[in-house]
Each structure stands twice: as C-alpha cells, then as structure tokens.
Short mmCIF file of C-alpha atoms in Angstrom, two decimals:
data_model
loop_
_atom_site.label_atom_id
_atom_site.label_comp_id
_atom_site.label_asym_id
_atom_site.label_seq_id
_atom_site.Cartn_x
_atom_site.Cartn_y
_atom_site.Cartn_z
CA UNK X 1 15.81 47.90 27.27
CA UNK X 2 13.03 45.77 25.79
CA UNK X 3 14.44 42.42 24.06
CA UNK X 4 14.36 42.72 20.63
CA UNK X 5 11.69 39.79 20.01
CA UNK X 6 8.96 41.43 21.81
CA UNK X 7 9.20 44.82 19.66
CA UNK X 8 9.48 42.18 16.44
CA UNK X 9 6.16 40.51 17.80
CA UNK X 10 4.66 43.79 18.98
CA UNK X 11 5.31 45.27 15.61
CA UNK X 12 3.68 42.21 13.57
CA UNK X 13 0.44 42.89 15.78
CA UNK X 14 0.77 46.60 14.53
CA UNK X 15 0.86 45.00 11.17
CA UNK X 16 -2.19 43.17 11.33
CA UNK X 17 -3.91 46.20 12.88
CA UNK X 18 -3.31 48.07 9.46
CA UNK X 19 -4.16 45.45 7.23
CA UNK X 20 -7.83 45.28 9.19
CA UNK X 21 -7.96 49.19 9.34
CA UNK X 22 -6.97 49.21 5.32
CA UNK X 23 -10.33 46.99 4.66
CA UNK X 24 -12.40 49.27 6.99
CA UNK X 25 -10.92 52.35 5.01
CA UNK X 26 -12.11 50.98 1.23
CA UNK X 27 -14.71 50.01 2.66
CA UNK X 28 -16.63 52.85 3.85
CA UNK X 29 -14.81 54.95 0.82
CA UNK X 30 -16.50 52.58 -1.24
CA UNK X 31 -19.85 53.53 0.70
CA UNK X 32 -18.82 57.26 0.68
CA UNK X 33 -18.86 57.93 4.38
CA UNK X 34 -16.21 60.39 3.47
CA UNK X 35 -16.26 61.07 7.49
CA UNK X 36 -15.53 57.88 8.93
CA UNK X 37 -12.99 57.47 6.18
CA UNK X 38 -11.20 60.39 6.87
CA UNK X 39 -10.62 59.82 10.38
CA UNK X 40 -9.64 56.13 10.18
CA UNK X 41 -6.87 57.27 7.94
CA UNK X 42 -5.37 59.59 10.90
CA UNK X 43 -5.80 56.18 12.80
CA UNK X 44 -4.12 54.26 10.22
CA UNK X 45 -0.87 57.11 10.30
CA UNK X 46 -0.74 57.16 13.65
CA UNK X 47 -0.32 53.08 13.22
CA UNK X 48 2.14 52.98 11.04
CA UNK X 49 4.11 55.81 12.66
CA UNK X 50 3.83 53.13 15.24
CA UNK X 51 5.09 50.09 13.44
CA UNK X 52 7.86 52.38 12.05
CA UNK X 53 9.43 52.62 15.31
CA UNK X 54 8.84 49.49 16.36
CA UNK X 55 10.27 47.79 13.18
CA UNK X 56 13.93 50.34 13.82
CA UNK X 57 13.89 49.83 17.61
CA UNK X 58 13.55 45.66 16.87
CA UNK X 59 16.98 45.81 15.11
CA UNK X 60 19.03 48.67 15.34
CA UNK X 61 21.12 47.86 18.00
CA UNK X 62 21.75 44.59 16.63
CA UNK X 63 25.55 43.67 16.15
CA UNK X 64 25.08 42.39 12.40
CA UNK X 65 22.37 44.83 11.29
CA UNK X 66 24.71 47.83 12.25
CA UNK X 67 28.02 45.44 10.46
CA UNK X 68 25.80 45.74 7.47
CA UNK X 69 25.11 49.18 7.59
CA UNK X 70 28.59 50.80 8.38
CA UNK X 71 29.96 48.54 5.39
CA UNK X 72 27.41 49.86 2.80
CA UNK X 73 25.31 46.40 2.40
CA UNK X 74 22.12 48.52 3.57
CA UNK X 75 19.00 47.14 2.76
CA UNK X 76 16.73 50.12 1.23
CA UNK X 77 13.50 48.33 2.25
CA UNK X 78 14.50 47.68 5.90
CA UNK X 79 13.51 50.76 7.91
CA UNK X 80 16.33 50.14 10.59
CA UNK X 81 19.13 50.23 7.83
CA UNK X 82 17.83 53.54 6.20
CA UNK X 83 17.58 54.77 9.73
CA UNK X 84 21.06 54.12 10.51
CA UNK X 85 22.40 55.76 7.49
CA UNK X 86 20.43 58.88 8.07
CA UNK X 87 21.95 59.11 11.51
CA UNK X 88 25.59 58.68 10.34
CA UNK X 89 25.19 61.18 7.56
CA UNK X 90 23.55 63.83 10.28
CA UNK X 91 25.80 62.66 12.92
CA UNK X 92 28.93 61.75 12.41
CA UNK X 93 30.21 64.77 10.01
CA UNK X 94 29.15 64.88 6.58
CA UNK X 95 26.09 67.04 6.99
CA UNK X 96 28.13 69.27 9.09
CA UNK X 97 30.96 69.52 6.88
CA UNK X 98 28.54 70.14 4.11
CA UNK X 99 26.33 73.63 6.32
CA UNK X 100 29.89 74.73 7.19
CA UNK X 101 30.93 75.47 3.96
CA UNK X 102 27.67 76.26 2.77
CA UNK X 103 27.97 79.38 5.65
CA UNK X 104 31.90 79.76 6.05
CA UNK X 105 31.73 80.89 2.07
CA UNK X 106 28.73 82.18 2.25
CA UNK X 107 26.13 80.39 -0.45
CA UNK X 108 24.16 81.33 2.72
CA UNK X 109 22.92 84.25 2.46
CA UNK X 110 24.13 85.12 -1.09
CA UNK X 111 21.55 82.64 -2.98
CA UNK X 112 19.36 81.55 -0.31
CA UNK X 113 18.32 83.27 2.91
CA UNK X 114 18.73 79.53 4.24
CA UNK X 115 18.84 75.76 3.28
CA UNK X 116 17.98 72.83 5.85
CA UNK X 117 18.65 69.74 3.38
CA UNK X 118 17.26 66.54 3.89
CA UNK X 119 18.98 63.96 1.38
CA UNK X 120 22.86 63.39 1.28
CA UNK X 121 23.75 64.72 -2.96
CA UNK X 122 27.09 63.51 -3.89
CA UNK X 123 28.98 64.95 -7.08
CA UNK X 124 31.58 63.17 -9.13
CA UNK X 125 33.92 64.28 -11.27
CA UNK X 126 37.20 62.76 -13.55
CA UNK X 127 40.77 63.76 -12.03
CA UNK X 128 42.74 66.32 -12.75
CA UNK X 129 44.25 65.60 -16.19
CA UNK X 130 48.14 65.91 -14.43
CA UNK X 131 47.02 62.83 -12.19
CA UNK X 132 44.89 60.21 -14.05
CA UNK X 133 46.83 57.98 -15.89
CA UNK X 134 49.12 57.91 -12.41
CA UNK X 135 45.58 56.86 -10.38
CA UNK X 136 44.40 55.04 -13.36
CA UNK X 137 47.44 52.79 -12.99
CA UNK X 138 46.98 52.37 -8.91
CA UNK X 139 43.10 51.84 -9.12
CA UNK X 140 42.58 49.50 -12.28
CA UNK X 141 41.21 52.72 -14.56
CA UNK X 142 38.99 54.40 -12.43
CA UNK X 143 39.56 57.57 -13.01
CA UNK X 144 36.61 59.48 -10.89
CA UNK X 145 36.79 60.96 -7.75
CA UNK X 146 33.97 62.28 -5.00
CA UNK X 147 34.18 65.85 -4.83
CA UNK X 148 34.12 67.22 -1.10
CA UNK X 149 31.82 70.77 -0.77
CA UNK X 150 33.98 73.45 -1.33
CA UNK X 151 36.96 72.05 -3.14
CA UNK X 152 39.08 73.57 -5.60
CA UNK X 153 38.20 71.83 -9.04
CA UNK X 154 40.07 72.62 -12.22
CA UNK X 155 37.79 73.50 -15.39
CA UNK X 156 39.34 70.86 -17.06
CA UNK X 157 37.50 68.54 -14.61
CA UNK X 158 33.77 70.20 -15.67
CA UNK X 159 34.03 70.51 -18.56
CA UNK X 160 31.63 67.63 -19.27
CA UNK X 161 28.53 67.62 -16.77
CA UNK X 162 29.59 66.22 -13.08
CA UNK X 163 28.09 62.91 -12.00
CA UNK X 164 25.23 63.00 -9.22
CA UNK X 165 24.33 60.73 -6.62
CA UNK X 166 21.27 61.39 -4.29
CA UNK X 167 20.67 59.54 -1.45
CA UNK X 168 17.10 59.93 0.26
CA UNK X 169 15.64 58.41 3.63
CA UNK X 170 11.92 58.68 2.04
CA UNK X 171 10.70 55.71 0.50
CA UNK X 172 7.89 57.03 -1.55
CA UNK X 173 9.04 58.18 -5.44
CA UNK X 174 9.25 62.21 -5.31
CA UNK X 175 10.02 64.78 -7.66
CA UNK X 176 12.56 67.47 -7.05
CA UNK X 177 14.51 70.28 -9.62
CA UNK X 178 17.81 70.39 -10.05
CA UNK X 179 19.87 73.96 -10.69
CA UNK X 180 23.20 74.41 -10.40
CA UNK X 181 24.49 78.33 -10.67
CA UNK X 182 27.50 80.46 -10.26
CA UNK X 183 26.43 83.60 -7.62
CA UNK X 184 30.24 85.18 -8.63
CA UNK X 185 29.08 86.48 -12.32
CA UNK X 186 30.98 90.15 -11.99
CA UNK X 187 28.18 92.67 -13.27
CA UNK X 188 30.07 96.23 -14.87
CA UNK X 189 26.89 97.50 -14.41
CA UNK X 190 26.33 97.63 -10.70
CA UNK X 191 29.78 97.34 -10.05
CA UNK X 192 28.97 93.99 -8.40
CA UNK X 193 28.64 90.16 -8.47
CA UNK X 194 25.29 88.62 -10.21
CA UNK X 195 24.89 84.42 -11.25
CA UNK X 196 24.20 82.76 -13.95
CA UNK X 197 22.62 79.70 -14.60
CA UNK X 198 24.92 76.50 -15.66
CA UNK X 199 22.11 73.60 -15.49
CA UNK X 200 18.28 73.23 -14.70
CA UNK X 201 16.21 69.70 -14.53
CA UNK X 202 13.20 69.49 -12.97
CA UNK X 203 11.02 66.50 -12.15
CA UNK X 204 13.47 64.06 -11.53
CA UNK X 205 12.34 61.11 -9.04
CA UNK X 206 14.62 60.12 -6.13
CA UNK X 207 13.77 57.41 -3.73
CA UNK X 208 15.83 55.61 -1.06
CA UNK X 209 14.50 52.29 -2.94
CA UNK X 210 15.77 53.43 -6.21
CA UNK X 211 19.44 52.82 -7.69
CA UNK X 212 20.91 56.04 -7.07
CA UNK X 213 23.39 55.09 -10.02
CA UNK X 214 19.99 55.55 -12.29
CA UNK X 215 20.04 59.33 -11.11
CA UNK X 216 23.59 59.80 -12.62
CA UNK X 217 21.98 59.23 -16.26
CA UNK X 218 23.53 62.20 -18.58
CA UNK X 219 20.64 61.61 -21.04
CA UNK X 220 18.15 62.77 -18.37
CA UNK X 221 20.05 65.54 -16.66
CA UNK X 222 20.90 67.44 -19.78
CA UNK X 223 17.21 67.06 -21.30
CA UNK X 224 15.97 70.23 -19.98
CA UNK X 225 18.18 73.48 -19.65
CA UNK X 226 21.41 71.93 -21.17
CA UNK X 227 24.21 71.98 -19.18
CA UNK X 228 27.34 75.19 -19.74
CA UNK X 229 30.29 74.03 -17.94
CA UNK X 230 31.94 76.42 -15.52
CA UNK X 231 34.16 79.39 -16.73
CA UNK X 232 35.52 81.50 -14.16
CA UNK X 233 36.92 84.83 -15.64
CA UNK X 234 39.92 85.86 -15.60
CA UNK X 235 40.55 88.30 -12.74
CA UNK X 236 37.83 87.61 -10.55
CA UNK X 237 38.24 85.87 -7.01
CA UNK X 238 37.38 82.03 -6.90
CA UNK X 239 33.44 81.21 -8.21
CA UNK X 240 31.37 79.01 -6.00
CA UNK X 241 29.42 76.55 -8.16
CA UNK X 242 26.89 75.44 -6.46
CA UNK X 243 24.39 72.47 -7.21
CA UNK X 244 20.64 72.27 -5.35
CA UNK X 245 18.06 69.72 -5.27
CA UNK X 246 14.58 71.42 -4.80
CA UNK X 247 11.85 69.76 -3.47
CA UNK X 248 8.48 69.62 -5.32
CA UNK X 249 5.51 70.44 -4.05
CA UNK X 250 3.30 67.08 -2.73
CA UNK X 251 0.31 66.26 -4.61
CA UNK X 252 -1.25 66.21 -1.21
CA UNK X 253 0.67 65.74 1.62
CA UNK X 254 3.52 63.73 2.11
CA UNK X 255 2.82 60.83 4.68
CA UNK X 256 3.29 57.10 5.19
CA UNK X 257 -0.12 56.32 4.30
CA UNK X 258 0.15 58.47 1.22
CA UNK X 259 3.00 56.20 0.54
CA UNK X 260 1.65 53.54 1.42
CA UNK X 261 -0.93 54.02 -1.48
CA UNK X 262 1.68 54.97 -3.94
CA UNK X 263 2.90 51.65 -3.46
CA UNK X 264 -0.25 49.08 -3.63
CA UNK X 265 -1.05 51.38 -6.80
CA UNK X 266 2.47 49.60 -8.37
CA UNK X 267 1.73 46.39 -6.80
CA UNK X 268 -1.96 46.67 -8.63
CA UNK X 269 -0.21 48.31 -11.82
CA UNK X 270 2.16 45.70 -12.20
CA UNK X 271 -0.20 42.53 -11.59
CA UNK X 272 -2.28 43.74 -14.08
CA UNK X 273 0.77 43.74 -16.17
CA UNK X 274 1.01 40.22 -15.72
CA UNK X 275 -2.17 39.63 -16.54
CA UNK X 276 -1.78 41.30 -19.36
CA UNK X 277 0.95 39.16 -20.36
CA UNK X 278 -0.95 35.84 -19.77
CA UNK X 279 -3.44 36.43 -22.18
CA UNK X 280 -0.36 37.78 -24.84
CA UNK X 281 0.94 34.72 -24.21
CA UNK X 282 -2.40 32.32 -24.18
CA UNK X 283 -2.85 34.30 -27.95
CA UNK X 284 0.58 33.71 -29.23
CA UNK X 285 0.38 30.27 -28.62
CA UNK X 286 -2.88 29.63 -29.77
CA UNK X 287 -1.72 31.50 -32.79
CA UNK X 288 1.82 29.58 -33.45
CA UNK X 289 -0.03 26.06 -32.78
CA UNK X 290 -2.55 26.98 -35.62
CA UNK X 291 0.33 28.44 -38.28
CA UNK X 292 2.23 24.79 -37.22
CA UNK X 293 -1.22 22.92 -38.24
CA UNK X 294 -1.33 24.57 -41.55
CA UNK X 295 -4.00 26.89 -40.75
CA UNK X 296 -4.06 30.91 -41.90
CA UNK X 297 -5.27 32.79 -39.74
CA UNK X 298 -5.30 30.90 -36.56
CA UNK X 299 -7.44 33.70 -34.22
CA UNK X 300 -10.60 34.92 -34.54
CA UNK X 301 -10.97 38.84 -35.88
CA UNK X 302 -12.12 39.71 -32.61
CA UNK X 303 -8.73 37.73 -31.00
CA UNK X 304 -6.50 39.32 -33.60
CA UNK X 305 -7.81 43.14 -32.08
CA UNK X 306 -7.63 42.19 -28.64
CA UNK X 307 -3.59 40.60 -29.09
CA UNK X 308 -3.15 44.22 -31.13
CA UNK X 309 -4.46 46.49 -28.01
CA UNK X 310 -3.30 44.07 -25.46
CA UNK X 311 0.32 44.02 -26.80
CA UNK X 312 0.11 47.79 -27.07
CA UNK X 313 -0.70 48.25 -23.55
CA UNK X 314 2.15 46.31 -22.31
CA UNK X 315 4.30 48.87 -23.53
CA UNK X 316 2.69 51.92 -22.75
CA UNK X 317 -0.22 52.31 -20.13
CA UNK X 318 1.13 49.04 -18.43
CA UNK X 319 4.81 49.14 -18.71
CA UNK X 320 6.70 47.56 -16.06
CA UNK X 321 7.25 49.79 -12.86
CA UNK X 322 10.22 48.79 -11.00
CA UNK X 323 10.36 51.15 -7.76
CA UNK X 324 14.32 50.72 -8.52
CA UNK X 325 14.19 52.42 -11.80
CA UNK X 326 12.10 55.36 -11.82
CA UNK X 327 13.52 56.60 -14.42
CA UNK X 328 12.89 54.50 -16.60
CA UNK X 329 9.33 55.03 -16.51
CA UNK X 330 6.99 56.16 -19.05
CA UNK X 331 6.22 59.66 -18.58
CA UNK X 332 2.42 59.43 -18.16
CA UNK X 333 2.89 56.69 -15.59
CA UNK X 334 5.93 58.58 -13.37
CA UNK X 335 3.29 62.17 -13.58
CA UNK X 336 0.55 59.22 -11.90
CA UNK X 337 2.42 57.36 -9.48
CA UNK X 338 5.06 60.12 -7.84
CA UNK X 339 3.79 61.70 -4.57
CA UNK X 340 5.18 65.00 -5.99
CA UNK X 341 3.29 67.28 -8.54
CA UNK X 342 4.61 67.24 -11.67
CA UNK X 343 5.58 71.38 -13.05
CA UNK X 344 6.04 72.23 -16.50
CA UNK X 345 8.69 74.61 -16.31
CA UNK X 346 10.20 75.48 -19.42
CA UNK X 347 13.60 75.60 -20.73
CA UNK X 348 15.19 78.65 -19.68
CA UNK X 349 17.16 80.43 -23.23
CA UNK X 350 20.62 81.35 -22.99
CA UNK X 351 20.22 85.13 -23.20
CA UNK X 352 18.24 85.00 -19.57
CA UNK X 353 21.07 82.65 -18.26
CA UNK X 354 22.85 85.27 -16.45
CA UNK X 355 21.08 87.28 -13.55
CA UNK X 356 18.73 84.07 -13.16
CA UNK X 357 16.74 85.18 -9.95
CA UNK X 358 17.16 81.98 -8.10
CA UNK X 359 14.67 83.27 -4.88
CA UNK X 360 11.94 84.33 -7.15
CA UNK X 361 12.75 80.96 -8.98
CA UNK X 362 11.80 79.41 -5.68
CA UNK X 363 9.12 81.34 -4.50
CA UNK X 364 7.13 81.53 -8.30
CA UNK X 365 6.80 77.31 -8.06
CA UNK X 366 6.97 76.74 -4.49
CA UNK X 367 10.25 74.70 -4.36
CA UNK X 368 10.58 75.55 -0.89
CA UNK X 369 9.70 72.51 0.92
CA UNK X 370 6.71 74.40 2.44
CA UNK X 371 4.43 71.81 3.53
CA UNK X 372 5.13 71.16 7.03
CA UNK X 373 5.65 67.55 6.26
CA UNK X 374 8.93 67.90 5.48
CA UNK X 375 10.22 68.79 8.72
CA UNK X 376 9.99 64.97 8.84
CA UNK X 377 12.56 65.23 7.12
CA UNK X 378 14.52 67.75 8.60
CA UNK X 379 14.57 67.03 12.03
CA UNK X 380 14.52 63.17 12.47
CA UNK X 381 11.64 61.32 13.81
CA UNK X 382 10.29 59.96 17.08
CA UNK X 383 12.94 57.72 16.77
CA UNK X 384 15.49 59.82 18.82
CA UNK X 385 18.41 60.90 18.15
CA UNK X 386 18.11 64.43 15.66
CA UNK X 387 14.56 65.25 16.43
CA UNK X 388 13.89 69.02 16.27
CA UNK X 389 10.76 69.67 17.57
CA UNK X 390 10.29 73.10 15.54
CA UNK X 391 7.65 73.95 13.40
CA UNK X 392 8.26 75.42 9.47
CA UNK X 393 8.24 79.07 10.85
CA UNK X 394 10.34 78.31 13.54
CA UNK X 395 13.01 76.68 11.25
CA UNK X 396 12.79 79.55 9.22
CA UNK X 397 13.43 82.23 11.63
CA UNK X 398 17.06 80.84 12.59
CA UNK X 399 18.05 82.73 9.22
CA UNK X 400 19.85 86.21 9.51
CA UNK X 401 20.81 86.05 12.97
CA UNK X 402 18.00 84.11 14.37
CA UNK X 403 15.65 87.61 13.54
CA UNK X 404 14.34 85.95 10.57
CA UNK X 405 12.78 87.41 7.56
CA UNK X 406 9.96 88.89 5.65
CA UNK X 407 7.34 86.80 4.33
CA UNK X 408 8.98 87.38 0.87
CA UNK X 409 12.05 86.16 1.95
CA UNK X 410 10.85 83.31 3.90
CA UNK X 411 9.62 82.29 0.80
CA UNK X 412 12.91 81.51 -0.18
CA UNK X 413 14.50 79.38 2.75
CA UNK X 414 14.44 75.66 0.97
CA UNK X 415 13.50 73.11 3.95
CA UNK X 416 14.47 69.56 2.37
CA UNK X 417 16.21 68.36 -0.57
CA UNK X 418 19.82 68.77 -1.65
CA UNK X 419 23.09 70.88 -1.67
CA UNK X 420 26.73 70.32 -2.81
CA UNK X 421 29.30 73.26 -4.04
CA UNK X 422 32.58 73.47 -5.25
CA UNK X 423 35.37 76.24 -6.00
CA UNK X 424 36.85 77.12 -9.33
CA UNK X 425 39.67 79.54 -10.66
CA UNK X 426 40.32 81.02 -14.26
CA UNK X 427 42.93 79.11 -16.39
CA UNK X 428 43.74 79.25 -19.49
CA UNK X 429 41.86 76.26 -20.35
CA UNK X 430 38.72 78.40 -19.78
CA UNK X 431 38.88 79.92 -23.13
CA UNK X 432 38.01 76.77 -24.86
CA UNK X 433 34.88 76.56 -22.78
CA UNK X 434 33.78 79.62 -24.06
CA UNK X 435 34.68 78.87 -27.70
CA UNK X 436 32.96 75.88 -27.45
CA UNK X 437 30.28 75.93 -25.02
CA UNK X 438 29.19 79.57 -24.12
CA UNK X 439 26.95 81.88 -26.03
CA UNK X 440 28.96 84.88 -26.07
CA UNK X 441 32.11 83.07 -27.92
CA UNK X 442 35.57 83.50 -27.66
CA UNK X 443 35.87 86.68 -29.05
CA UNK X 444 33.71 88.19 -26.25
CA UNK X 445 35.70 86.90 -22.72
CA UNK X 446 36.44 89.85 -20.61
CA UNK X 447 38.88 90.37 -18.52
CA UNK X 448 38.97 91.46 -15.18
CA UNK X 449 40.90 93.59 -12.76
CA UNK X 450 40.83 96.00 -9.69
CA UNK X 451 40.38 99.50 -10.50
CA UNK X 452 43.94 100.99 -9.49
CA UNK X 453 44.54 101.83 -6.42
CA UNK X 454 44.41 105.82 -6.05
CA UNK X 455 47.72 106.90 -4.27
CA UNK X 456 47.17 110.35 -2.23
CA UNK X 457 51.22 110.83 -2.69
CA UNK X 458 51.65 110.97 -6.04
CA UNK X 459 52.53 113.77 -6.35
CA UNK X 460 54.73 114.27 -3.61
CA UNK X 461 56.62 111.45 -5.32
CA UNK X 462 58.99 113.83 -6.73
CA UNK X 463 59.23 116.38 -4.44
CA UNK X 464 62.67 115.88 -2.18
CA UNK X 465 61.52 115.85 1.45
CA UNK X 466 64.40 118.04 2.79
CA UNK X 467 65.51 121.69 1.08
#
C-alpha cells in the first residue's frame, strides 16, 4: 500500500495541474477556440477525477479520520469523510434495510417500476402521544424520534408534516421534488386500490455542504402543494405512505468540473459582495463625518444614487451565498447558481389529489435521473468498494424480473435521489383529520369492508343430514 504522504504530495501536483489547465481553459474561451476549449475540459475531468481519488486514498484508512467519521464529526468539504459515510450507509445496512422494505411491501412495483436512490432521506416524527411525557422525562424534552422504513406510525404522530433530513454525497447545490403519496386509496369504482397525493415541493436544493437541518424548514416544504396528513380508512388493510426525493434534470450535465464552476461563480458572487460593501461603508462614513461637521448633505447627488443602488444590490442581486444555507437564497440567485434546472410545476388542486399518476408525473418532467451521470451516483466511484459498472439501460432492466420494461415504463424507474415509507392504520383519531384537514369533510368518510363471504351451504343449513 502506498504511504499516505506520497498520495498527499501526488495529489497537490494534481492540484497545480488544474489550476494551470483552468487558465488555459479561459483563456482560449476568451479567444473562442471553442475546440481546444472543449477538449481541455475532458482533460481537466479526467484530472480532477484524479485528484478525487487521490485526496480519499491519502486519508481514508487513517485511524483518526475514520474516529471522526464513525462518530458523526464528518467534515462535508473533505472528500475522504463524505466517502466514508457513503460507504457505511451502502454497506453496512441502512440502504439495504431501506430496498427491502421498499420490495418486501411492495412500493416496488406498485408506484414505481424501480428506484436506485442515491442520498440517505431520514423522516422524523413526535412520539406516540401514550409515551412522550414518559421519554420527555428520560431525554430532557426531546420528544422526536427517527422513523425506520416501514414502521407502524399512529395518525396522531402525522398529523402535522414529518421532519426531513437529506443527506447527499454530491457537493454541487441540486434541485430535486419532493412527493409523498398513499398507493392504498380503495377506488369503488374499479373495485381496487388508487393513491392520492399528501405533499408535493419541488426545487428544493440539497448538498452534502449544506446544513441538512435547513432542509427540515416547514415554511419551505409546505409552500407548494400543502401538506394533508395521512388518514387511513376505516376497513382497509395498512396504507404505505411513502415519501420520494426526485432528481431534477441537470442544466447540463452533472460533473466535477461543472461543479467546480458552480463554485468559483459563489466565490466571484460573494467577493463582489464585499466589494460592494466597502464602498457602502466608504459612503456611510463619508456621510456621518459630514452630518458630525455640521454639514447637510454630506455626498454629492451623484454619491447619494450610487449609496441608493449599491445598498439595494446588497440585498438582492448580491445577497450573501453561503453554500451552507441554500435555502436561504434569493430565488433569482438559487434558479442561477444550482446545477439543476429549475421547473415551474404548479400547485396541484385538491380535487386532482386522488388518482395522482405518479409515473406520468415522472416521465412528463423527466424526474427520472436520466442523464447517465447519475450512475455516479448510484454505483460508487473508481474508488472501490460499490462500483457497478452498468450503464442507465442496464440498471433499468433489473426491474420486473430482470426482463425489464417498455420504453414507457422505463421512463419511470427513478435512478438517484431519495426514498423513505412508513405504515399506518385507521383509528378513531382519523376522523379529526378529515374534519380538519381533508376536502371531503367529516360528513363524507366512508367506511370500508369485505363484501360477505358467499357460503355455498346455506341452504343446507337447515336441512338435518340424516332422515
């Protein structure tokens, strides 16, 4: 195994390989040989592909980077620590627990053909109402718990929106849509199941840099398609509730050097900030040392309209972009500086709530994770250890059996973002739900139950079997 120092100093001569590649690049952009441009940019991914590995293979078997990591004190910007936690969540049982429920109860295939996720989505909700002032005693008032995919939760628990946590490996600020459904809506009609649609956000930014607690924000969740909590109905078999993060669609494609660009475009965004905020500052004071010497005015007309505009833009075209906040961005600046494309989908109204057509949901704004970029991903990197080798099609055709699909359906099998579900039963809580929170009211929950059972002896019944 090569000692750690030599990958450190073989990665630093990486790193000054890109920084002379990145001056080459600008500057025959800025002479529009769009050719020799072009293919110093597949040099420069290549490169940092390169230093990538180089910077995780340096560290990661280091005794107090992997201390760190296994005790949650990760550092988002170190590529080793991210690494690490992407390995534990693929390999040591969480993603597994998570595709086993998703197929043992069968969200796959009865909303998606298939799912290959590629961030770890938590979900939060309080205790059980019988339990919380006992835990709130033990645990100094916390009174939240994780929920585990496929758990029993009471409505009691959802009846204010869950909490979300997503944690990504990507390091670039993307976009992805958020729906959570119930596939167990009975339908009289077809004498069947149908969903309905509980919650729907889309656009909202998730990075492995960001504060994942800044993702949990009610205030942006419930801004789009408001959230109905669950209300299983009486008679029906449990309802699995589930919760998916969609990927966007890139702008471009998603790559390191397209993140890499993302983020000198902040660095170059916030220093003009700062610059900004000089001359704010060289203004006020030219202005509060004149008002202390008796004088009016103090600036010049033409001084006066620049502190106006200048103090203007520091607020709005150059806020402050902190990579750890995205959502606190303004929302011209998040549509300019996300890797993702930015979709205008509108609120869906109550009245087309239930039978929501999740697939063609999918398919009609391409939240499939098609680009092949993704399998990134999916399937690890040249790091080792979870690399899958397949292409998109080939990931695609382990659905139904490993005979795959139509092109239709293939349409439909989400490669990258985020799943969670969890189980609920009727109670008689559930009719304040649907006092309070669903459009049909009170008055209109229906009760269910299986048709009788036709018995072939009735009439025998009471006919004696001897004469």
């Amino acid at each position: 195994m090569r000692d750690s120092e030599d990958l450190s100093k073989e990665a630093r001569k990486v790193g000054k390989e890109i920084d002379a590649l990145e001056a080459q690049a600008e500057a025959e952009e800025a002479q529009g040989n769009i050719e020799k441009f072009n293919s110093i940019l597949e040099e420069l991914e290549s490169l940092r592909k390169k230093y990538q590995i180089l910077s995780v293979q340096s560290q990661i078997n280091m005794p107090s980077v992997r201390w760190t990591v296994n005790n949650a004190q990760l550092d988002p910007w170190n590529p080793a620590h991210l690494h690490l936690a992407e390995q534990r969540w693929r390999g040591q049982g969480a993603l597994d627990l998570l595709m086993e429920r998703i197929h043992q109860m069968h969200v796959v295939p009865d909303l998606l053909p298939g799912v290959h996720p590629s961030l770890d989505l938590h979900v939060t909700v309080p205790y059980p109402l019988n339990k919380q002032f006992k835990r709130s005693m033990k645990s100094g008032g916390k009174s939240i718990v994780g929920v585990e995919p496929g758990s029993f939760l009471s409505p009691t628990q959802t009846a204010r929106a869950p909490g979300l946590w997503a944690h990504a490996w990507h390091s670039d600020v993307r976009l992805y849509t958020m729906v959570m459904l119930d596939p167990d809506v009975p339908n009289e009609e077809t004498r069947s199941f149908t969903t309905y649609l509980h919650w729907m956000k889309p656009n909202i930014p998730v990075s492995a840099v960001a504060d994942p607690r800044a993702f949990i924000s009610p205030s942006l969740l419930n801004s789009h398609t408001t959230y109905v909590p669950p209300h299983p109905q009486q008679g029906t078999p449990y309802h699995r509730y589930t919760i998916l993060l969609l990927p966007q669609p890139a702008k471009s494609v998603y790559s390191l050097n397209t993140e890499a660009k993302i983020f000198k475009d902040l660095a170059n965004h916030n220093a003009e900030r700062e610059t900004i905020g000089v001359r704010i500052n060289e203004l006020n004071t030219k202005k509060a040392k004149a008002k202390g010497q008796g004088e009016v005015k103090g600036l010049t007309p033409a001084e006066f309209e620049e502190l106006k505009t200048l103090s203007k833009q520091f607020t709005t075209t150059h806020a402050e972009l902190s990579v750890s906040s995205p959502t606190s961005w303004p929302l011209p600046l998040l549509k300019e500086h996300t890797t993702s494309q930015w979709l205008d989908i509108p609120v869906v109204p109550d009245s087309e709530r239930r039978g929501f057509n999740l697939r063609q949901f999918i398919r009609e704004w391409g939240l499939s994770g098609s680009d092949d970029s993704t399998l990134k991903d999916i399937g690890g990197s040249a790091l080792g250890g979870g690399t899958s080798g397949q292409s998109l099609p080939g990931l695609r055709a382990q659905v139904n059996g490993g005979k795959g699909l139509g092109t239709e359906e293939n349409n439909a099998v989400v490669v990258g973002g985020g799943v969670h579900m969890f189980r609920e039963l009727w109670d008689e809580t559930v009719s304040g739900v649907f006092e309070v929170s669903v459009a049909e009211g009170r008055e209109n929950e229906a009760k269910y139950a299986l048709p009788k059972k036709v018995d072939r002896y009735e009439d025998l019944k009471g006919v004696r079997k001897y004469i």
